[in-house]
Amino acid sequence: MYAAQTERKRTEHSVVGYLTGAMSFAVASAPAMADTKKDAVSATLPEQTVTGTNGFKTDAASGGKFTAPLLDTPKSVTVIPAEVLQGTASVTLTEALRTVPGIAFGAGEGGNPVGDRPFIRGYDAQASTFLDGLRDIGAQSREMFNVESVEVIKGPSGAYEGRGAAGGAVNIVSKTPKLEHFTEGTLSVGNAAYKRATADGNYQIGEHAAFRLNAMAHDAAVAGRDVTSFSRWGIAPSIAFGLGTPTRATLSYYHLQSNDTPDTGIPYNNPDNPKKPPPGPRLSGPGDGSPVGVNRNVYYGLSRDFRRDQMDMGSLALEHDISGSAKLRNITRVSKSRQDYLWTRPDGQFDGNIYYGMVWRRTNSRFSDVNTAANQTELTGKFTSGGIKHSYAVGLEFSREKSRNDTYKVDTGPKCAQGTGVASGYNCTDLFHPNPDDPWAGSIARANNPAETTVRTQSAYVFDTIELSPRWQVNGGLRFDRYSASATTSANAQGVRSSFSRDDNLLNYQLGLVFKPAQNGSIYLAYGTSSTPSGSVAGQGADTSALTPDRSGNRGDVLAPEKNRAYELGTKWNVLDSKLALTAAIFRIETTNARIVQQDGTAAMAGNKRVDGFELGWSGALTNRWQVFGGYTYLKSELRNNGGAGAAFGGTNGTAFPNTPKNSFSLWTTYQPTPKFTLGGGAYYVSKVWGSANPANPKWVPAYWRFDAMAAYRIDKHATLQLNVQNLFDKVYFNQAYASHYASLAPGRTAILTLGIRY
């Protein structure tokens, strides 16, 4: 879709449609240009009509890799449009992704304990997050103030995105300048000291040029949780030239800065190894692996805890329409992200502390810088040869990601051997009545002993959709990555650093066959692959194939890339005069060479794991006043060969994946009883989630239902008042399950009142 078309779409108030399950479609609304410029910010989806164009991408994101209308693309994709982000009051990526079934959220203790870590179809997608089609590797919590839509690509997506992406990938689409004038903003207040303001100004500064500025300030506590708070601000200016002409250029900058008090979570009720009992009487016996039953507002951290993140990113996008059927696009980006935190993890595991009513305050810390430079060039177009129509995309991509991870030295005392309070230097606290204001007087100092990781990638890809006849299409894609990773460890006690490196050639592909029994429907069968090489997270998260040898010193096969493959059969239909999209898909993802620990303690690429699943999706209008979208996902995951050292060998075979709910459901709906009044509601269900399904030491969080509500009133053509109540019934539930030690509590009932203005 070219720039002129994009501008018309914006002035017509078009919206990318959301679709769970098998596919997403473009949707467009009816309001005229004059009404759109003056109407207040809307909290509901406009009346939706599925279009016949490639609605998944405009000029940004993954570009032309989707070479057919998404109705005819054999790939599962979910698109969350701006209207849904606004209607649900989702202001972070995690909040946005909770509307997508089949996604869970993992917790960690190292690289990214409280940031974005989505699991898509059972696989960790932290390192498979993209911004406008380029990988965004830095560990962080992403904001929505400069976001047009969020796209979730499901299943192995190596042909689309390169390394990783075993279960899928997330692509965030940024706001860009348009050829029009508008100024809009929001002011929000709520319980738990919630305060937020956003501004979005777009100004046409010439016949073919425009400037856009987005800004945000946010400060809030967390309902139902003491101490935890989030404070951040951001700014995102961008300027575009040549809009509406064959040659266009867009220069943009993004800055986000946060200063948070992170949440500590709740320990599980069964420890890993209760060896040396602390002093005092035993208060309880072993639990079943669920979180300890304590008050919702207990906080095991200390006032010393902090999290300060910063992101700076500059991008230059160039586009040229070679002809009416071919377009060349290039994007260059330079970014730096910093993660700086000292975070207390409630460690009830060691020595069975929780059985004695105590928790050791274990400190996790990081001072990390990630510098990224990337360039992507893409040619897209259409042609006919021998009577057969082709729609293609060809691209080259180069990137370098370099991380430098340091820590803090913190005096955490002798665990709980001396009991709680002053005897432990306040490093051990009461399980039921912790005090974050304890007069902890230990020392904190930068370690100045960083580990470094560098990842370089050179990539080439090609996609083609071949229309054999009006009813049959073949869709194929091929990507080659020359992947090079190197790592240097922190110095050991003797001051010695170790260095490791590895080069791999990654070849991934996809192939799909599409049958169209009618113009408004399709049935497809697809196959795709992906590769997860060593060091793919660049030191920013959990890496099951880290750049280190096993204990035998073997650095060959045990560091080879994990290979993943997927099969999917799906169907998509546009019904009710193409106002409602319905989808269904069944799929399998399997990894047959996962890196595992063998019985002798060495590593081998011999693991086997599989996810079988089923998805349903719905998106659009049931009537002119009633909008719905949502979906259901069923995932049956199994660690078929998970290894294990010594007596643990084979002990977890047959268990479920961590962070993979068997059933998940989401529904968001809005209804307009009058032109000015809108009612909305959301229902979300997630079944039991395992942190670890190890029968000898399980960790898990229970299933939950969550309900949201929304009401919006259009005061006049410039102003709208919107009330959101999230977690309407104040449900106590856990939204993250770590593999050991702790689980994270979700916020309680949160009410947010927002005034939206648009001129």
mmCIF file of N, CA and C in Angstrom, residues 209-293:
data_model
loop_
_atom_site.group_PDB
_atom_site.id
_atom_site.type_symbol
_atom_site.label_atom_id
_atom_site.label_comp_id
_atom_site.label_asym_id
_atom_site.label_seq_id
_atom_site.Cartn_x
_atom_site.Cartn_y
_atom_site.Cartn_z
ATOM 1 N N ALA A 209 4.589 17.414 3.285
ATOM 2 C CA ALA A 209 5.376 17.186 4.505
ATOM 3 C C ALA A 209 4.492 17.333 5.736
ATOM 4 N N ALA A 210 4.841 16.600 6.788
ATOM 5 C CA ALA A 210 4.080 16.653 8.035
ATOM 6 C C ALA A 210 4.990 16.339 9.206
ATOM 7 N N PHE A 211 4.606 16.868 10.350
ATOM 8 C CA PHE A 211 5.332 16.640 11.602
ATOM 9 C C PHE A 211 4.365 16.079 12.631
ATOM 10 N N ARG A 212 4.818 15.125 13.404
ATOM 11 C CA ARG A 212 3.968 14.524 14.431
ATOM 12 C C ARG A 212 4.749 14.399 15.737
ATOM 13 N N LEU A 213 4.067 14.690 16.836
ATOM 14 C CA LEU A 213 4.695 14.609 18.151
ATOM 15 C C LEU A 213 3.760 13.878 19.105
ATOM 16 N N ASN A 214 4.257 12.788 19.665
ATOM 17 C CA ASN A 214 3.546 12.058 20.709
ATOM 18 C C ASN A 214 4.319 12.179 22.013
ATOM 19 N N ALA A 215 3.599 12.361 23.120
ATOM 20 C CA ALA A 215 4.237 12.496 24.430
ATOM 21 C C ALA A 215 3.351 11.847 25.483
ATOM 22 N N MET A 216 3.974 11.448 26.593
ATOM 23 C CA MET A 216 3.251 10.731 27.637
ATOM 24 C C MET A 216 3.930 10.948 28.979
ATOM 25 N N ALA A 217 3.119 11.053 30.036
ATOM 26 C CA ALA A 217 3.603 11.025 31.416
ATOM 27 C C ALA A 217 2.667 10.125 32.203
ATOM 28 N N HIS A 218 3.233 9.251 33.017
ATOM 29 C CA HIS A 218 2.439 8.242 33.722
ATOM 30 C C HIS A 218 2.995 8.046 35.118
ATOM 31 N N ASP A 219 2.103 7.998 36.104
ATOM 32 C CA ASP A 219 2.517 7.742 37.482
ATOM 33 C C ASP A 219 1.380 7.029 38.191
ATOM 34 N N ALA A 220 1.665 5.854 38.765
ATOM 35 C CA ALA A 220 0.594 5.085 39.409
ATOM 36 C C ALA A 220 1.191 4.050 40.339
ATOM 37 N N ALA A 221 0.422 3.700 41.352
ATOM 38 C CA ALA A 221 0.710 2.542 42.179
ATOM 39 C C ALA A 221 -0.030 1.343 41.576
ATOM 40 N N VAL A 222 -0.107 0.247 42.326
ATOM 41 C CA VAL A 222 -0.788 -0.947 41.850
ATOM 42 C C VAL A 222 -1.882 -1.304 42.838
ATOM 43 N N ALA A 223 -3.113 -1.381 42.353
ATOM 44 C CA ALA A 223 -4.247 -1.681 43.223
ATOM 45 C C ALA A 223 -4.037 -3.024 43.913
ATOM 46 N N GLY A 224 -4.196 -3.044 45.225
ATOM 47 C CA GLY A 224 -4.073 -4.269 45.987
ATOM 48 C C GLY A 224 -2.665 -4.657 46.350
ATOM 49 N N ARG A 225 -1.673 -3.863 45.940
ATOM 50 C CA ARG A 225 -0.276 -4.196 46.235
ATOM 51 C C ARG A 225 0.391 -2.993 46.885
ATOM 52 N N ASP A 226 0.915 -3.163 48.075
ATOM 53 C CA ASP A 226 1.615 -2.094 48.759
ATOM 54 C C ASP A 226 2.972 -1.845 48.111
ATOM 55 N N VAL A 227 3.420 -0.619 48.170
ATOM 56 C CA VAL A 227 4.779 -0.183 47.805
ATOM 57 C C VAL A 227 5.000 -0.094 46.312
ATOM 58 N N THR A 228 4.634 -1.131 45.546
ATOM 59 C CA THR A 228 4.907 -1.154 44.111
ATOM 60 C C THR A 228 4.363 0.093 43.417
ATOM 61 N N SER A 229 5.163 0.667 42.498
ATOM 62 C CA SER A 229 4.733 1.858 41.765
ATOM 63 C C SER A 229 5.443 1.920 40.429
ATOM 64 N N PHE A 230 4.839 2.684 39.508
ATOM 65 C CA PHE A 230 5.391 2.853 38.170
ATOM 66 C C PHE A 230 5.335 4.326 37.786
ATOM 67 N N SER A 231 6.459 4.861 37.398
ATOM 68 C CA SER A 231 6.537 6.254 36.975
ATOM 69 C C SER A 231 7.382 6.320 35.715
ATOM 70 N N ARG A 232 6.841 6.945 34.655
ATOM 71 C CA ARG A 232 7.591 7.009 33.398
ATOM 72 C C ARG A 232 7.106 8.184 32.567
ATOM 73 N N TRP A 233 7.951 8.569 31.622
ATOM 74 C CA TRP A 233 7.572 9.588 30.655
ATOM 75 C C TRP A 233 8.247 9.263 29.336
ATOM 76 N N GLY A 234 7.644 9.745 28.250
ATOM 77 C CA GLY A 234 8.207 9.472 26.941
ATOM 78 C C GLY A 234 7.846 10.547 25.945
ATOM 79 N N ILE A 235 8.644 10.612 24.883
ATOM 80 C CA ILE A 235 8.408 11.579 23.815
ATOM 81 C C ILE A 235 8.841 10.940 22.499
ATOM 82 N N ALA A 236 8.075 11.201 21.425
ATOM 83 C CA ALA A 236 8.344 10.565 20.146
ATOM 84 C C ALA A 236 8.023 11.527 19.002
ATOM 85 N N PRO A 237 8.973 12.379 18.601
ATOM 86 C CA PRO A 237 8.757 13.245 17.429
ATOM 87 C C PRO A 237 9.098 12.513 16.138
ATOM 88 N N SER A 238 8.407 12.860 15.062
ATOM 89 C CA SER A 238 8.715 12.300 13.746
ATOM 90 C C SER A 238 8.335 13.315 12.682
ATOM 91 N N ILE A 239 9.052 13.296 11.579
ATOM 92 C CA ILE A 239 8.794 14.218 10.473
ATOM 93 C C ILE A 239 8.904 13.436 9.175
ATOM 94 N N ALA A 240 8.003 13.720 8.244
ATOM 95 C CA ALA A 240 7.963 13.001 6.979
ATOM 96 C C ALA A 240 7.933 13.985 5.822
ATOM 97 N N PHE A 241 8.631 13.638 4.750
ATOM 98 C CA PHE A 241 8.680 14.437 3.531
ATOM 99 C C PHE A 241 8.262 13.575 2.346
ATOM 100 N N GLY A 242 7.673 14.203 1.356
ATOM 101 C CA GLY A 242 7.284 13.497 0.142
ATOM 102 C C GLY A 242 6.003 12.711 0.261
ATOM 103 N N LEU A 243 5.214 12.967 1.309
ATOM 104 C CA LEU A 243 3.950 12.249 1.448
ATOM 105 C C LEU A 243 3.050 12.536 0.250
ATOM 106 N N GLY A 244 2.462 11.498 -0.286
ATOM 107 C CA GLY A 244 1.622 11.653 -1.468
ATOM 108 C C GLY A 244 2.400 11.703 -2.761
ATOM 109 N N THR A 245 3.730 11.506 -2.716
ATOM 110 C CA THR A 245 4.575 11.491 -3.912
ATOM 111 C C THR A 245 5.245 10.126 -4.025
ATOM 112 N N PRO A 246 5.902 9.838 -5.147
ATOM 113 C CA PRO A 246 6.542 8.521 -5.294
ATOM 114 C C PRO A 246 7.722 8.283 -4.356
ATOM 115 N N THR A 247 8.325 9.348 -3.821
ATOM 116 C CA THR A 247 9.498 9.182 -2.957
ATOM 117 C C THR A 247 9.217 9.836 -1.608
ATOM 118 N N ARG A 248 9.395 9.070 -0.534
ATOM 119 C CA ARG A 248 9.037 9.538 0.804
ATOM 120 C C ARG A 248 10.165 9.240 1.779
ATOM 121 N N ALA A 249 10.293 10.083 2.777
ATOM 122 C CA ALA A 249 11.302 9.892 3.829
ATOM 123 C C ALA A 249 10.663 10.245 5.173
ATOM 124 N N THR A 250 10.909 9.411 6.181
ATOM 125 C CA THR A 250 10.393 9.648 7.528
ATOM 126 C C THR A 250 11.520 9.487 8.528
ATOM 127 N N LEU A 251 11.738 10.520 9.306
ATOM 128 C CA LEU A 251 12.772 10.523 10.342
ATOM 129 C C LEU A 251 12.072 10.573 11.691
ATOM 130 N N SER A 252 12.420 9.650 12.588
ATOM 131 C CA SER A 252 11.727 9.578 13.870
ATOM 132 C C SER A 252 12.711 9.319 15.006
ATOM 133 N N TYR A 253 12.297 9.733 16.199
ATOM 134 C CA TYR A 253 13.091 9.520 17.414
ATOM 135 C C TYR A 253 12.133 9.098 18.523
ATOM 136 N N TYR A 254 12.616 8.239 19.395
ATOM 137 C CA TYR A 254 11.781 7.731 20.494
ATOM 138 C C TYR A 254 12.605 7.719 21.776
ATOM 139 N N HIS A 255 12.020 8.270 22.842
ATOM 140 C CA HIS A 255 12.674 8.263 24.151
ATOM 141 C C HIS A 255 11.651 7.855 25.203
ATOM 142 N N LEU A 256 12.029 6.872 26.024
ATOM 143 C CA LEU A 256 11.193 6.442 27.145
ATOM 144 C C LEU A 256 12.078 6.274 28.366
ATOM 145 N N GLN A 257 11.621 6.804 29.485
ATOM 146 C CA GLN A 257 12.410 6.753 30.709
ATOM 147 C C GLN A 257 11.482 6.407 31.870
ATOM 148 N N SER A 258 11.893 5.454 32.704
ATOM 149 C CA SER A 258 11.040 5.015 33.803
ATOM 150 C C SER A 258 11.818 4.974 35.108
ATOM 151 N N ASN A 259 11.071 5.088 36.196
ATOM 152 C CA ASN A 259 11.629 4.995 37.540
ATOM 153 C C ASN A 259 10.595 4.287 38.405
ATOM 154 N N ASP A 260 10.740 2.969 38.552
ATOM 155 C CA ASP A 260 9.719 2.142 39.169
ATOM 156 C C ASP A 260 10.218 1.520 40.476
ATOM 157 N N THR A 261 9.257 1.128 41.289
ATOM 158 C CA THR A 261 9.530 0.243 42.417
ATOM 159 C C THR A 261 8.949 -1.108 42.046
ATOM 160 N N PRO A 262 9.770 -2.082 41.710
ATOM 161 C CA PRO A 262 9.261 -3.343 41.161
ATOM 162 C C PRO A 262 8.577 -4.204 42.209
ATOM 163 N N ASP A 263 7.677 -5.060 41.731
ATOM 164 C CA ASP A 263 6.962 -5.982 42.603
ATOM 165 C C ASP A 263 7.847 -7.187 42.921
ATOM 166 N N THR A 264 7.677 -7.730 44.113
ATOM 167 C CA THR A 264 8.508 -8.850 44.541
ATOM 168 C C THR A 264 7.843 -10.192 44.379
ATOM 169 N N GLY A 265 6.535 -10.223 44.221
ATOM 170 C CA GLY A 265 5.843 -11.483 44.065
ATOM 171 C C GLY A 265 5.639 -12.232 45.377
ATOM 172 N N ILE A 266 5.114 -13.461 45.260
ATOM 173 C CA ILE A 266 4.771 -14.303 46.400
ATOM 174 C C ILE A 266 5.501 -15.638 46.250
ATOM 175 N N PRO A 267 6.151 -16.151 47.304
ATOM 176 C CA PRO A 267 6.855 -17.441 47.185
ATOM 177 C C PRO A 267 5.884 -18.613 47.063
ATOM 178 N N TYR A 268 6.359 -19.678 46.441
ATOM 179 C CA TYR A 268 5.584 -20.918 46.398
ATOM 180 C C TYR A 268 5.613 -21.596 47.770
ATOM 181 N N ASN A 269 4.656 -22.511 47.984
ATOM 182 C CA ASN A 269 4.532 -23.125 49.301
ATOM 183 C C ASN A 269 5.332 -24.413 49.475
ATOM 184 N N ASN A 270 6.188 -24.739 48.491
ATOM 185 C CA ASN A 270 7.085 -25.885 48.686
ATOM 186 C C ASN A 270 8.488 -25.504 48.251
ATOM 187 N N PRO A 271 9.471 -25.680 49.113
ATOM 188 C CA PRO A 271 10.832 -25.282 48.770
ATOM 189 C C PRO A 271 11.540 -26.341 47.937
ATOM 190 N N ASP A 272 12.663 -25.926 47.343
ATOM 191 C CA ASP A 272 13.432 -26.847 46.525
ATOM 192 C C ASP A 272 14.186 -27.869 47.376
ATOM 193 N N ASN A 273 14.860 -27.401 48.413
ATOM 194 C CA ASN A 273 15.734 -28.298 49.172
ATOM 195 C C ASN A 273 15.793 -27.899 50.649
ATOM 196 N N PRO A 274 14.842 -28.296 51.443
ATOM 197 C CA PRO A 274 14.864 -27.964 52.876
ATOM 198 C C PRO A 274 15.900 -28.806 53.612
ATOM 199 N N LYS A 275 17.114 -28.297 53.695
ATOM 200 C CA LYS A 275 18.221 -29.075 54.256
ATOM 201 C C LYS A 275 18.530 -28.716 55.706
ATOM 202 N N LYS A 276 18.679 -27.422 55.967
ATOM 203 C CA LYS A 276 19.111 -26.986 57.296
ATOM 204 C C LYS A 276 18.024 -26.130 57.913
ATOM 205 N N PRO A 277 17.233 -26.693 58.794
ATOM 206 C CA PRO A 277 16.125 -25.912 59.360
ATOM 207 C C PRO A 277 16.619 -24.684 60.104
ATOM 208 N N PRO A 278 15.960 -23.544 59.929
ATOM 209 C CA PRO A 278 16.276 -22.347 60.694
ATOM 210 C C PRO A 278 15.827 -22.528 62.146
ATOM 211 N N PRO A 279 16.180 -21.590 63.002
ATOM 212 C CA PRO A 279 15.740 -21.690 64.392
ATOM 213 C C PRO A 279 14.240 -21.446 64.524
ATOM 214 N N GLY A 280 13.658 -21.980 65.594
ATOM 215 C CA GLY A 280 12.251 -21.753 65.853
ATOM 216 C C GLY A 280 11.384 -22.937 65.488
ATOM 217 N N PRO A 281 10.125 -22.925 65.891
ATOM 218 C CA PRO A 281 9.219 -24.048 65.629
ATOM 219 C C PRO A 281 8.761 -24.091 64.178
ATOM 220 N N ARG A 282 8.518 -25.284 63.693
ATOM 221 C CA ARG A 282 7.991 -25.456 62.344
ATOM 222 C C ARG A 282 6.504 -25.151 62.353
ATOM 223 N N LEU A 283 6.044 -24.314 61.389
ATOM 224 C CA LEU A 283 4.663 -23.850 61.391
ATOM 225 C C LEU A 283 3.795 -24.561 60.367
ATOM 226 N N SER A 284 4.386 -25.179 59.359
ATOM 227 C CA SER A 284 3.591 -25.826 58.321
ATOM 228 C C SER A 284 4.394 -26.935 57.669
ATOM 229 N N GLY A 285 3.670 -27.793 56.967
ATOM 230 C CA GLY A 285 4.302 -28.860 56.209
ATOM 231 C C GLY A 285 4.403 -28.502 54.747
ATOM 232 N N PRO A 286 4.988 -29.391 53.933
ATOM 233 C CA PRO A 286 5.154 -29.112 52.508
ATOM 234 C C PRO A 286 3.822 -28.848 51.819
ATOM 235 N N GLY A 287 3.833 -27.904 50.876
ATOM 236 C CA GLY A 287 2.642 -27.582 50.115
ATOM 237 C C GLY A 287 2.616 -28.300 48.785
ATOM 238 N N ASP A 288 1.660 -27.916 47.945
ATOM 239 C CA ASP A 288 1.463 -28.578 46.659
ATOM 240 C C ASP A 288 2.138 -27.866 45.498
ATOM 241 N N GLY A 289 2.855 -26.759 45.778
ATOM 242 C CA GLY A 289 3.547 -26.031 44.726
ATOM 243 C C GLY A 289 2.862 -24.768 44.286
ATOM 244 N N SER A 290 1.717 -24.434 44.853
ATOM 245 C CA SER A 290 1.039 -23.175 44.540
ATOM 246 C C SER A 290 1.612 -22.053 45.411
ATOM 247 N N PRO A 291 1.289 -20.796 45.138
ATOM 248 C CA PRO A 291 1.812 -19.706 45.965
ATOM 249 C C PRO A 291 1.322 -19.799 47.410
ATOM 250 N N VAL A 292 2.143 -19.308 48.322
ATOM 251 C CA VAL A 292 1.807 -19.297 49.741
ATOM 252 C C VAL A 292 0.537 -18.478 49.961
ATOM 253 N N GLY A 293 -0.300 -18.935 50.893
ATOM 254 C CA GLY A 293 -1.519 -18.203 51.198
ATOM 255 C C GLY A 293 -1.266 -17.064 52.168
#
